[in-house]
CSV table of C-alpha atoms and ligand atoms in Angstrom, one decimal:
chain,number,residue,atom,x,y,z
A,9,UNK,CA,62.7,81.7,130.5
A,10,UNK,CA,64.3,81.2,133.8
A,11,UNK,CA,61.9,79.7,136.4
A,12,UNK,CA,64.1,79.3,139.4
A,13,UNK,CA,62.2,79.3,142.7
A,14,UNK,CA,58.8,80.7,142.3
A,15,UNK,CA,59.7,83.7,140.2
A,16,UNK,CA,59.7,83.3,136.5
A,17,UNK,CA,62.1,85.9,135.0
A,18,UNK,CA,62.8,87.1,131.5
A,19,UNK,CA,65.5,89.6,130.5
A,20,UNK,CA,65.6,91.4,127.2
A,21,UNK,CA,67.4,94.4,125.7
A,22,UNK,CA,66.1,96.9,123.1
A,23,UNK,CA,67.7,99.6,121.0
A,24,UNK,CA,67.3,103.3,120.6
A,25,UNK,CA,66.3,104.6,117.1
A,26,UNK,CA,66.9,107.9,115.4
A,27,UNK,CA,64.3,109.1,112.9
A,28,UNK,CA,65.5,110.5,109.6
A,29,UNK,CA,61.9,111.3,108.6
A,30,UNK,CA,60.4,112.6,111.9
A,31,UNK,CA,57.2,111.7,113.7
A,32,UNK,CA,55.7,114.9,115.1
A,33,UNK,CA,52.0,115.2,115.8
A,34,UNK,CA,49.2,112.8,116.7
A,35,UNK,CA,45.8,112.4,115.1
A,36,UNK,CA,44.7,110.3,118.0
A,37,UNK,CA,46.5,111.0,121.3
A,38,UNK,CA,44.9,108.0,123.2
A,39,UNK,CA,45.9,105.4,120.7
A,40,UNK,CA,49.1,107.3,119.7
A,41,UNK,CA,48.3,107.5,116.0
A,42,UNK,CA,50.5,109.9,114.1
A,43,UNK,CA,49.6,112.5,111.4
A,44,UNK,CA,52.5,111.2,109.2
A,45,UNK,CA,54.5,108.1,108.6
A,46,UNK,CA,58.2,108.1,109.8
A,47,UNK,CA,61.4,106.3,109.2
A,48,UNK,CA,64.4,105.6,111.4
A,49,UNK,CA,67.7,103.9,111.8
A,50,UNK,CA,68.1,101.5,114.8
A,51,UNK,CA,71.3,102.2,116.8
A,52,UNK,CA,73.6,99.3,117.8
A,53,UNK,CA,73.0,98.0,121.3
A,54,UNK,CA,76.7,97.6,121.9
A,55,UNK,CA,76.6,101.4,122.6
A,56,UNK,CA,73.0,102.3,123.6
A,57,UNK,CA,70.3,100.1,125.0
A,58,UNK,CA,67.6,99.5,127.5
A,59,UNK,CA,67.6,96.3,129.5
A,60,UNK,CA,64.4,95.1,131.2
A,61,UNK,CA,63.7,92.1,133.4
A,62,UNK,CA,60.1,91.1,134.0
A,63,UNK,CA,59.4,88.7,136.8
A,64,UNK,CA,56.1,86.9,137.5
A,65,UNK,CA,55.1,85.1,140.6
A,66,UNK,CA,51.8,84.0,142.3
A,67,UNK,CA,53.2,85.5,145.4
A,68,UNK,CA,53.4,89.0,144.0
A,69,UNK,CA,50.5,91.2,145.4
A,70,UNK,CA,50.6,93.9,142.7
A,71,UNK,CA,52.4,95.0,139.5
A,72,UNK,CA,55.5,97.1,140.3
A,73,UNK,CA,58.2,98.8,138.3
A,74,UNK,CA,61.7,100.1,139.0
A,75,UNK,CA,63.4,102.4,136.4
A,76,UNK,CA,67.1,103.1,136.7
A,77,UNK,CA,67.1,101.9,140.3
A,78,UNK,CA,64.1,103.8,141.5
A,79,UNK,CA,60.6,102.5,142.1
A,80,UNK,CA,58.2,104.4,139.9
A,81,UNK,CA,54.4,104.6,139.8
A,82,UNK,CA,52.9,101.7,138.0
A,83,UNK,CA,49.8,103.7,137.4
A,84,UNK,CA,51.3,105.6,134.5
A,85,UNK,CA,48.6,105.3,131.9
A,86,UNK,CA,50.9,104.4,129.0
A,87,UNK,CA,52.5,101.7,131.1
A,88,UNK,CA,49.1,100.4,132.1
A,89,UNK,CA,48.1,100.3,128.4
A,90,UNK,CA,51.1,98.2,127.4
A,91,UNK,CA,50.6,95.8,130.3
A,92,UNK,CA,46.8,95.4,129.5
A,93,UNK,CA,47.4,95.0,125.7
A,94,UNK,CA,50.1,92.4,126.1
A,95,UNK,CA,48.0,90.4,128.5
A,96,UNK,CA,44.9,90.8,126.3
A,97,UNK,CA,46.9,89.4,123.3
A,98,UNK,CA,48.3,86.6,125.4
A,99,UNK,CA,44.7,85.6,126.6
A,100,UNK,CA,43.5,85.7,123.0
A,101,UNK,CA,46.3,83.4,121.8
A,102,UNK,CA,45.7,81.1,124.7
A,103,UNK,CA,42.0,80.9,124.0
A,104,UNK,CA,42.8,80.1,120.4
A,105,UNK,CA,44.9,77.2,121.6
A,106,UNK,CA,48.4,78.5,121.0
A,107,UNK,CA,50.6,76.0,122.8
A,108,UNK,CA,53.5,78.5,123.3
A,109,UNK,CA,51.4,80.8,125.5
A,110,UNK,CA,52.3,80.6,129.1
A,111,UNK,CA,49.2,80.3,131.3
A,112,UNK,CA,51.1,80.1,134.6
A,113,UNK,CA,52.5,83.6,134.3
A,114,UNK,CA,49.4,85.2,132.8
A,115,UNK,CA,47.4,85.1,136.0
A,116,UNK,CA,50.3,86.5,138.1
A,117,UNK,CA,51.3,90.1,138.9
A,118,UNK,CA,54.6,91.2,137.4
A,119,UNK,CA,57.6,93.1,138.7
A,120,UNK,CA,59.5,95.1,136.1
A,121,UNK,CA,63.0,96.4,136.4
A,122,UNK,CA,64.5,98.5,133.6
A,123,UNK,CA,67.8,100.3,133.2
A,124,UNK,CA,69.3,102.4,130.3
A,125,UNK,CA,73.0,102.6,129.7
A,126,UNK,CA,72.6,106.3,128.6
A,127,UNK,CA,71.1,109.4,130.2
A,128,UNK,CA,67.3,109.2,130.3
A,129,UNK,CA,65.4,112.1,128.7
A,130,UNK,CA,68.5,113.5,127.1
A,131,UNK,CA,66.8,113.6,123.7
A,132,UNK,CA,68.2,110.1,123.1
A,133,UNK,CA,64.9,108.4,122.7
A,134,UNK,CA,65.1,106.6,126.0
A,135,UNK,CA,61.3,106.1,126.2
A,136,UNK,CA,61.4,104.4,122.7
A,137,UNK,CA,64.0,101.8,123.9
A,138,UNK,CA,62.3,101.5,127.3
A,139,UNK,CA,58.8,100.7,125.9
A,140,UNK,CA,60.1,98.5,123.2
A,141,UNK,CA,62.0,96.5,125.8
A,142,UNK,CA,59.1,96.2,128.1
A,143,UNK,CA,56.7,95.0,125.4
A,144,UNK,CA,59.3,92.6,124.1
A,145,UNK,CA,60.1,91.2,127.5
A,146,UNK,CA,56.5,90.8,128.5
A,147,UNK,CA,55.7,89.0,125.2
A,148,UNK,CA,58.6,86.6,125.9
A,149,UNK,CA,57.3,86.0,129.4
A,150,UNK,CA,53.9,85.1,128.1
A,151,UNK,CA,55.2,83.1,125.1
A,152,UNK,CA,53.9,85.5,122.5
A,153,UNK,CA,55.4,85.7,119.0
A,154,UNK,CA,54.6,88.0,116.0
A,155,UNK,CA,53.6,91.6,115.5
A,156,UNK,CA,54.1,93.6,118.7
A,157,UNK,CA,54.9,97.1,117.4
A,158,UNK,CA,51.2,98.1,117.6
A,159,UNK,CA,51.5,97.6,121.4
A,160,UNK,CA,54.9,99.3,121.8
A,161,UNK,CA,53.4,102.3,119.8
A,162,UNK,CA,50.9,102.8,122.6
A,163,UNK,CA,53.8,103.2,125.1
A,164,UNK,CA,55.5,105.8,123.1
A,165,UNK,CA,55.0,106.4,119.4
A,166,UNK,CA,58.6,106.2,118.4
A,167,UNK,CA,59.0,102.9,120.4
A,168,UNK,CA,57.2,100.9,117.7
A,169,UNK,CA,60.3,101.5,115.5
A,170,UNK,CA,62.6,100.1,118.1
A,171,UNK,CA,60.9,96.7,117.7
A,172,UNK,CA,63.1,96.1,114.6
A,173,UNK,CA,66.7,96.4,113.7
A,174,UNK,CA,68.3,98.2,110.7
A,175,UNK,CA,66.1,100.6,108.7
A,176,UNK,CA,62.5,100.8,109.9
A,177,UNK,CA,59.3,102.6,108.8
A,178,UNK,CA,56.3,103.3,110.9
A,179,UNK,CA,53.3,103.3,108.6
A,180,UNK,CA,50.8,105.8,109.9
A,181,UNK,CA,47.8,103.7,108.9
A,182,UNK,CA,44.3,104.8,108.2
A,183,UNK,CA,42.1,102.7,110.6
A,184,UNK,CA,40.5,104.3,113.6
A,185,UNK,CA,41.4,101.5,115.9
A,186,UNK,CA,45.1,101.9,115.0
A,187,UNK,CA,45.6,98.2,114.0
A,188,UNK,CA,47.4,99.2,110.8
A,189,UNK,CA,49.6,101.8,112.4
A,190,UNK,CA,52.6,99.5,112.8
A,191,UNK,CA,56.4,99.4,112.2
A,192,UNK,CA,58.1,97.4,109.5
A,193,UNK,CA,61.7,96.8,108.7
A,194,UNK,CA,62.7,98.0,105.3
A,195,UNK,CA,66.3,96.8,105.3
A,196,UNK,CA,68.2,94.8,108.0
A,197,UNK,CA,71.2,96.3,109.9
A,198,UNK,CA,73.6,94.4,107.6
A,199,UNK,CA,72.3,96.3,104.5
A,200,UNK,CA,74.7,99.3,104.8
A,201,UNK,CA,77.8,98.2,106.7
A,202,UNK,CA,79.8,101.4,106.1
A,203,UNK,CA,77.1,103.7,107.6
A,204,UNK,CA,78.2,105.2,110.9
A,205,UNK,CA,76.3,107.3,113.5
A,206,UNK,CA,78.0,109.8,115.8
A,207,UNK,CA,75.9,110.9,118.7
A,208,UNK,CA,77.2,114.3,119.8
A,209,UNK,CA,76.1,114.7,123.4
A,210,UNK,CA,75.7,118.4,123.9
A,211,UNK,CA,73.8,118.5,127.1
A,212,UNK,CA,72.5,115.6,129.1
A,213,UNK,CA,70.1,117.7,131.3
A,214,UNK,CA,66.4,116.9,131.3
A,215,UNK,CA,64.7,118.4,128.2
A,216,UNK,CA,62.5,121.4,128.6
A,217,UNK,CA,59.3,120.5,126.7
A,218,UNK,CA,58.6,116.8,126.4
A,219,UNK,CA,57.9,115.5,122.9
A,220,UNK,CA,54.5,114.4,124.0
A,221,UNK,CA,53.5,117.9,125.1
A,222,UNK,CA,55.4,119.7,122.4
A,223,UNK,CA,53.8,117.9,119.5
A,224,UNK,CA,50.4,118.4,120.9
A,225,UNK,CA,50.9,122.2,120.9
A,226,UNK,CA,52.3,122.0,117.4
A,227,UNK,CA,49.2,120.1,116.2
A,228,UNK,CA,47.0,122.8,117.7
A,229,UNK,CA,48.9,125.9,116.5
A,230,UNK,CA,51.2,125.3,113.6
A,231,UNK,CA,49.9,125.9,110.0
A,232,UNK,CA,53.3,124.6,108.8
A,233,UNK,CA,52.7,121.2,110.3
A,234,UNK,CA,49.7,120.7,107.9
A,235,UNK,CA,51.9,121.4,104.9
A,236,UNK,CA,54.5,119.0,106.3
A,237,UNK,CA,52.0,116.2,106.6
A,238,UNK,CA,51.2,116.7,102.8
A,239,UNK,CA,54.8,116.3,101.7
A,240,UNK,CA,56.0,113.5,104.0
A,241,UNK,CA,54.5,110.7,101.8
A,242,UNK,CA,56.8,111.6,99.0
A,243,UNK,CA,59.8,112.0,101.3
A,244,UNK,CA,59.1,108.6,102.7
A,245,UNK,CA,59.4,107.1,99.2
A,246,UNK,CA,62.5,109.0,98.4
A,247,UNK,CA,64.2,108.1,101.7
A,248,UNK,CA,63.4,104.4,101.3
A,249,UNK,CA,64.8,104.5,97.8
A,250,UNK,CA,68.0,106.3,99.0
A,251,UNK,CA,68.4,103.6,101.7
A,252,UNK,CA,67.8,100.7,99.3
A,253,UNK,CA,70.4,102.2,96.8
A,254,UNK,CA,72.8,103.1,99.7
A,255,UNK,CA,72.9,106.5,98.1
A,256,UNK,CA,74.5,108.5,100.9
A,257,UNK,CA,74.2,111.9,99.2
A,258,UNK,CA,70.5,111.6,98.8
A,259,UNK,CA,70.0,110.0,102.3
A,260,UNK,CA,72.1,112.7,103.9
A,261,UNK,CA,70.3,115.6,102.3
A,262,UNK,CA,66.8,114.3,103.0
A,263,UNK,CA,67.9,113.6,106.6
A,264,UNK,CA,69.1,117.2,107.2
A,265,UNK,CA,66.1,118.7,105.4
A,266,UNK,CA,63.6,116.7,107.4
A,267,UNK,CA,65.3,117.5,110.7
A,268,UNK,CA,65.3,121.2,109.8
A,269,UNK,CA,61.6,121.1,108.8
A,270,UNK,CA,60.7,119.4,112.1
A,271,UNK,CA,62.5,122.2,114.0
A,272,UNK,CA,60.8,124.7,111.8
A,273,UNK,CA,57.4,123.4,112.9
A,274,UNK,CA,58.6,123.8,116.5
A,275,UNK,CA,59.4,127.4,115.8
A,276,UNK,CA,56.0,127.7,114.1
A,277,UNK,CA,54.3,126.4,117.2
A,278,UNK,CA,52.8,129.1,119.4
A,279,UNK,CA,54.3,129.8,121.8
A,280,UNK,CA,57.4,128.5,120.0
A,281,UNK,CA,59.5,125.5,121.1
A,282,UNK,CA,63.3,125.6,120.9
A,283,UNK,CA,65.0,122.3,121.1
A,284,UNK,CA,68.2,123.4,119.3
A,285,UNK,CA,70.7,125.5,121.4
A,286,UNK,CA,73.7,127.6,120.2
A,287,UNK,CA,75.9,124.5,120.2
A,288,UNK,CA,73.4,122.6,118.0
A,289,UNK,CA,73.4,125.5,115.6
A,290,UNK,CA,77.2,125.6,115.5
A,291,UNK,CA,77.2,121.9,114.6
A,292,UNK,CA,74.7,122.5,111.8
A,293,UNK,CA,77.0,125.2,110.4
A,294,UNK,CA,80.1,123.1,110.8
A,295,UNK,CA,78.5,120.2,108.9
A,296,UNK,CA,77.5,122.4,106.0
A,297,UNK,CA,81.0,124.0,105.9
A,298,UNK,CA,82.6,120.6,106.0
A,299,UNK,CA,80.5,119.4,103.1
A,300,UNK,CA,81.2,122.5,101.0
A,301,UNK,CA,84.9,122.2,101.6
A,302,UNK,CA,84.9,118.7,100.1
A,303,UNK,CA,82.3,119.7,97.5
A,304,UNK,CA,80.3,116.6,98.5
A,305,UNK,CA,77.7,115.6,101.1
A,306,UNK,CA,79.9,113.5,103.4
A,307,UNK,CA,78.2,114.1,106.7
A,308,UNK,CA,74.6,114.8,107.8
A,309,UNK,CA,73.0,115.9,111.1
A,310,UNK,CA,69.6,115.2,112.7
A,311,UNK,CA,68.2,116.5,116.0
A,312,UNK,CA,65.2,115.2,118.0
A,313,UNK,CA,63.5,117.0,120.8
A,314,UNK,CA,66.7,118.1,122.4
A,315,UNK,CA,70.1,119.8,121.6
A,316,UNK,CA,72.1,116.6,120.9
A,317,UNK,CA,73.1,115.9,117.3
A,318,UNK,CA,73.2,112.6,115.6
A,319,UNK,CA,75.6,112.7,112.7
A,320,UNK,CA,75.4,110.2,109.8
A,321,UNK,CA,78.6,109.5,107.8
A,322,UNK,CA,80.4,106.7,106.1
A,323,UNK,CA,83.2,104.7,107.8
A,324,UNK,CA,86.1,106.4,105.8
A,325,UNK,CA,85.0,109.9,107.0
A,326,UNK,CA,84.8,109.1,110.8
A,327,UNK,CA,88.5,109.8,111.6
A,328,UNK,CA,88.5,113.2,110.0
A,329,UNK,CA,85.1,114.3,111.2
A,330,UNK,CA,85.8,113.3,114.8
A,331,UNK,CA,89.1,115.3,114.6
A,332,UNK,CA,87.1,118.3,113.4
A,333,UNK,CA,84.7,118.0,116.2
A,334,UNK,CA,87.6,117.7,118.7
A,335,UNK,CA,89.2,120.8,117.1
A,336,UNK,CA,86.1,123.0,117.3
A,337,UNK,CA,84.7,121.7,120.6
A,338,UNK,CA,87.9,120.9,122.6
A,339,UNK,CA,87.0,118.6,125.5
A,340,UNK,CA,87.3,119.9,129.1
A,341,UNK,CA,90.6,118.7,130.7
A,342,UNK,CA,88.7,117.1,133.6
A,343,UNK,CA,85.9,115.9,131.5
A,344,UNK,CA,85.0,112.2,130.8
A,345,UNK,CA,86.4,110.1,128.0
A,346,UNK,CA,85.6,112.1,124.8
A,347,UNK,CA,85.1,109.4,122.2
A,348,UNK,CA,83.0,106.4,123.3
A,349,UNK,CA,81.9,103.4,121.4
A,350,UNK,CA,83.7,102.4,118.2
A,351,UNK,CA,87.3,103.7,117.9
A,352,UNK,CA,88.6,106.4,115.6
A,353,UNK,CA,92.2,107.2,114.6
A,354,UNK,CA,93.8,110.6,115.2
A,355,UNK,CA,94.5,112.3,111.9
A,356,UNK,CA,96.0,115.7,111.1
A,357,UNK,CA,93.6,118.4,109.8
A,358,UNK,CA,94.7,120.3,106.8
A,359,UNK,CA,95.0,124.1,106.9
A,360,UNK,CA,92.6,124.5,104.0
A,361,UNK,CA,89.9,122.5,105.8
A,362,UNK,CA,90.4,124.5,109.0
A,363,UNK,CA,90.1,127.8,107.0
A,364,UNK,CA,86.9,126.5,105.4
A,365,UNK,CA,85.4,126.3,108.9
A,366,UNK,CA,85.9,129.9,110.3
A,367,UNK,CA,84.6,129.2,113.8
A,368,UNK,CA,86.1,129.9,117.1
A,369,UNK,CA,86.6,126.8,119.2
A,370,UNK,CA,84.0,126.3,122.0
A,371,UNK,CA,85.6,124.5,124.9
A,372,UNK,CA,83.4,121.9,126.5
A,373,UNK,CA,80.5,122.6,124.1
A,374,UNK,CA,80.2,118.9,123.4
A,375,UNK,CA,80.5,116.6,126.4
A,376,UNK,CA,81.3,113.4,124.5
A,377,UNK,CA,80.8,111.5,121.2
A,378,UNK,CA,79.3,108.0,120.9
A,379,UNK,CA,80.5,106.4,117.7
A,380,UNK,CA,78.1,103.7,116.7
A,381,UNK,CA,76.4,102.0,113.7
A,382,UNK,CA,73.0,100.4,112.7
A,383,UNK,CA,72.1,97.5,114.9
A,384,UNK,CA,69.6,94.7,115.5
A,385,UNK,CA,66.2,94.8,117.2
A,386,UNK,CA,65.3,93.6,120.7
A,387,UNK,CA,67.2,90.6,122.1
A,388,UNK,CA,66.4,87.9,124.6
A,389,UNK,CA,69.2,87.5,127.2
A,390,UNK,CA,69.7,83.9,128.1
A,391,UNK,CA,72.4,84.4,130.8
A,392,UNK,CA,70.5,84.4,134.2
A,393,UNK,CA,73.3,86.5,135.7
A,394,UNK,CA,71.9,89.5,133.8
A,395,UNK,CA,68.5,89.4,135.5
A,396,UNK,CA,67.8,92.8,137.1
A,397,UNK,CA,65.3,91.1,139.5
A,398,UNK,CA,66.6,88.8,142.1
A,399,UNK,CA,65.1,85.4,143.1
A,400,UNK,CA,63.3,87.3,145.8
A,401,UNK,CA,61.3,89.1,143.1
A,402,UNK,CA,62.8,92.5,143.9
A,403,UNK,CA,65.0,94.8,141.9
A,404,UNK,CA,68.7,93.9,142.5
A,405,UNK,CA,70.8,96.7,144.0
B,523,DP6,C1,61.3,114.2,117.8
B,523,DP6,O1,57.7,109.0,120.5
B,523,DP6,O2,58.7,110.5,122.3
B,523,DP6,O3,61.9,112.0,118.5
B,523,DP6,O4,54.5,109.3,121.1
B,523,DP6,O5,54.3,111.2,122.7
B,523,DP6,O6,55.7,109.3,123.3
B,523,DP6,P1,55.2,110.1,122.2
B,523,DP6,O7,56.4,110.9,121.5
B,523,DP6,P2,57.8,110.4,121.1
B,523,DP6,O8,58.2,111.4,120.0
B,523,DP6,C2,59.4,111.3,119.3
B,523,DP6,C3,59.6,112.6,118.5
B,523,DP6,C4,60.9,112.7,117.8
B,523,DP6,C5,60.8,112.2,116.3
B,523,DP6,C6,60.8,110.7,116.1
B,523,DP6,O9,61.4,110.0,116.8
B,523,DP6,O10,60.3,110.4,115.0
């Protein structure tokens, strides 16, 4: 921790995660306890991450927060819960004589500054990365080690899974106080090096119905959701097994089926919720046609509470699939760089492949692609030049 001047500062980064078995629905909205377990892949922070600096000083009069350059209301209840719970844990550790716990900062107010390197609320799980980063950074500030996903969960359910890298499950738990509703890594990011994720950014506008509000209406009105909760336990086992075995076919099929079932529960919600748009549906069709052409499941899609697709594939498929996306969704001439992240090579598309996908190209339908892979959990940034809060304790411009 940097302790220059009178402001102690800690900077951390945290990843985005994409669920392959979706969390949708709470049994306890205050504690954020889900109605089913879920499983996700952590995305690499080279491409997508939240960065948060927390600063503590005796001179600070109140807790304050800046998100993406703008000061926001610190009174947000979920934010308050995370602050309170990390402080509570720190006091508990201090009282039990933990030498690592940092008493100086514990009695001070904090200033928090957080930025994402991707559009907020674009259906790219920005709240997951944001809350994971906040909890991780506060814990570092207070010298806390150990299980923190229970606190991150109370910021945003899916945030608990961003506390680990690689392949992560969030066990729903059974206890009323939520103490067993935690995330666990099932395999590290190094487990499946060939696995690639392509984020197809369809529309970076603010999403229409937030996941928090959407899932609440689904719980109240969808009979299909009850059925879903019954079958998820078996799916969780199958999915863990597919990941352990690096069985792409099985992994891909379960991923698509679970995404479709989640969106089916949205349609079963009354009034219905539509997260997929026409472009999303074209992507779904394209993936199925691509797989049928090769007579093998080579690519899979999944969609969260928004129209953007996340495509899973293996390294050797990336060039061809990116080319297919470019062919059917030609980029706008004046648009931004189309392929971001890991590189891909331009390859010719065969005529038989094109005729297997009888779809008229939709210009500008996809804004850009982010080519990435599985990555590690939250990181502490040692370089003080990366602090987002200056020595004056305020957000840097
Ligand atoms: C569709 O974690 O954003 O992305 O707990 O209310 O903050 P809250 O909801 P949130 O919901 C995520 C829903 C999802 C599926 C998933 O990530 O598992």
